[in-house]
Amino acid sequence: MKKAYKIFLPLLCLIIVATACEEGITTNPADRLSFSADTLRFDTLFTEQTSPTITLKVYNPNSKAILINSVRLEQNRFFFLNIDGEADPLNMRDIRIEAKDSMYVFLKANFSKHSTNDAVLLTDRLLFNYNDQLSAIEIEAVSQNVRRLTNQTYEGDVTFDNTMPYLVYDTLLILGNLTITEGAKFYMHEHSVIFCLGNVVMNGTVGSPIVFRGDRTDNLFTDVPYDYVSGNWLGIYILQEADAPARAHTINCANIHSAAVGLFCQSPQAAERSRLTLTNSVIYNMSAYGVTLQNIDAELINNEISNCSMYCLYLSGGKHTIIHNTIASYFNSKEAPAMHYVGHEDVAAVYINDVSKNVATTETYMHNNVIAGSRQNNLVLATPLLNRYVGSFTHNYLINDTLPYPQFSDNIYGTTGDTVFVNTVFRSETHEYYDFRLDSLSPARGIADTAIARLYQTDRLGNDRLLNGVADAGCYAQ
């Protein structure tokens, strides 16, 4: 009898323990999991390239544990799961989440090349089977074929069109003439750079601009895309060799952003100077310079050049006509998250250098521009004798101390307390990005020289500049 009692007691303990375990798990269909998102969305992903990882948090808000019978992808074609280091779909079963606890699901994508050059929307569903019910999380991704250019050198002339985007790795060197048609898009990998030694023609349009940007399409932080991070790539350099003839570069409706240097254009001192015409473009968010011109004759019309760690516009050598541009330096505002690799140097938005010995004489004609920033003096004219500098500056709005020189007339001088633009900060929590259109009460409204404005009737976005009979300074009309 004692022997039977000894056998029965351990068995009873096992039954009690098993019953306690079962009681710790809810099977009630009313007890549900919650999820950090009902849809997981990838931005544009390039074919034949593994995507960044996105994360889904799965939370059990109930007072008992939940046993997930299985986690699986409905189609299991384009996307790949990882749960706590487990990537084998066959092992994603009987996953227990304790009461008030959570787990993470990690998702990647990899798409094969498809038959169309257009972007393709691909979908799936992530299915959680538990408590005799099914919870589904939608998955969406845009897949895009690209032409990969890796350490590519073009000996002769080359044309890049818009049939599909370009993904540029390392160095793209064009020794001949470069033509880029409207709507062409370049995704630049980290440390990639473009060098052009021939003539450059970029023919974008307002509705179909030419775009140069980094190739990261995911987020640095929640709601902060990598596309907002400066220094994603190195920049565009248009150079003239010493024995080469002068060039006539034309860039219209280009969007160049988030590099180290937006546009660097240079002629050697001994050569005849090349000429650049830059119109209707936006160059912004650089970890160093926006536009740098050395020994270049240039016309800059209807451009936004904004938010660079150093000078937005640097001029040294050559004759420069600068009309109806918005040049704004509010890089790394206090409200922005730490999304830049560098801080804002305490420099002016525009620096005109007429003191270097290794460049030609600099002369400048600036009319109907807005030059503003987070520091008080945003226009520096460095020249040996200010009263004799060749040029004129009229009908500009300048956040600057007054410049009492004969070349400066009919300008409006403002302070950092002025409300000039729609938005001069970036707030990720409210999705507010910089917006350098003029505020309705901006002191830059209605101050432009109408005779000059009539020569450039439309603004950067194609709007009538003289619709109300007066013209605003800058590249954006009211």
Short mmCIF file of C-alpha atoms in Angstrom, two decimals, residues 325-330 344 346-351 366 369-381 395-403 408 411-422 424 436 438 442-444 447 473:
data_model
loop_
_atom_site.label_atom_id
_atom_site.label_comp_id
_atom_site.label_asym_id
_atom_site.label_seq_id
_atom_site.Cartn_x
_atom_site.Cartn_y
_atom_site.Cartn_z
CA ASN A 325 16.57 82.81 -56.40
CA THR A 326 15.71 81.71 -52.87
CA ILE A 327 18.87 81.00 -50.89
CA ALA A 328 18.01 79.83 -47.37
CA SER A 329 20.36 78.50 -44.71
CA TYR A 330 18.46 76.81 -41.86
CA HIS A 344 25.88 73.76 -39.21
CA ASP A 346 28.60 79.46 -38.61
CA VAL A 347 28.87 80.79 -42.15
CA ALA A 348 26.80 82.98 -44.44
CA ALA A 349 24.32 81.57 -46.92
CA VAL A 350 26.18 83.33 -49.77
CA TYR A 351 29.93 83.98 -49.95
CA MET A 366 21.93 90.02 -57.89
CA ASN A 369 16.48 87.34 -54.61
CA VAL A 370 15.73 86.19 -51.07
CA ILE A 371 18.86 85.49 -49.01
CA ALA A 372 18.07 84.38 -45.47
CA GLY A 373 19.17 82.07 -42.70
CA SER A 374 19.43 81.34 -39.02
CA ARG A 375 22.40 83.73 -38.58
CA GLN A 376 22.10 87.50 -38.95
CA ASN A 377 24.60 88.11 -41.78
CA ASN A 378 23.88 85.86 -44.74
CA LEU A 379 25.70 87.68 -47.54
CA VAL A 380 29.47 88.14 -47.38
CA LEU A 381 31.25 90.12 -50.10
CA HIS A 395 15.46 94.60 -54.90
CA ASN A 396 16.65 91.70 -52.79
CA TYR A 397 15.37 90.68 -49.38
CA LEU A 398 18.42 90.08 -47.15
CA ILE A 399 18.61 88.89 -43.56
CA ASN A 400 21.75 90.92 -43.12
CA ASP A 401 23.14 94.06 -41.61
CA THR A 402 22.77 97.00 -43.99
CA LEU A 403 25.41 97.09 -46.73
CA PHE A 408 23.50 98.05 -53.09
CA ASN A 411 17.06 96.17 -50.89
CA ILE A 412 15.05 95.20 -47.82
CA TYR A 413 17.18 94.25 -44.81
CA GLY A 414 15.62 91.92 -42.28
CA THR A 415 16.50 90.09 -39.08
CA THR A 416 16.31 86.51 -37.89
CA GLY A 417 13.05 87.39 -36.13
CA ASP A 418 11.24 87.99 -39.42
CA THR A 419 8.66 85.48 -40.62
CA VAL A 420 9.90 85.02 -44.17
CA PHE A 421 8.99 81.47 -45.18
CA VAL A 422 6.18 79.00 -44.62
CA THR A 424 12.08 76.94 -41.50
CA PHE A 436 10.79 77.96 -48.43
CA LEU A 438 7.03 82.87 -48.86
CA SER A 442 6.61 87.74 -45.62
CA PRO A 443 8.53 91.04 -45.99
CA ALA A 444 9.88 89.64 -49.27
CA ILE A 447 9.44 94.01 -53.38
CA ALA A 473 11.46 88.31 -54.43
#
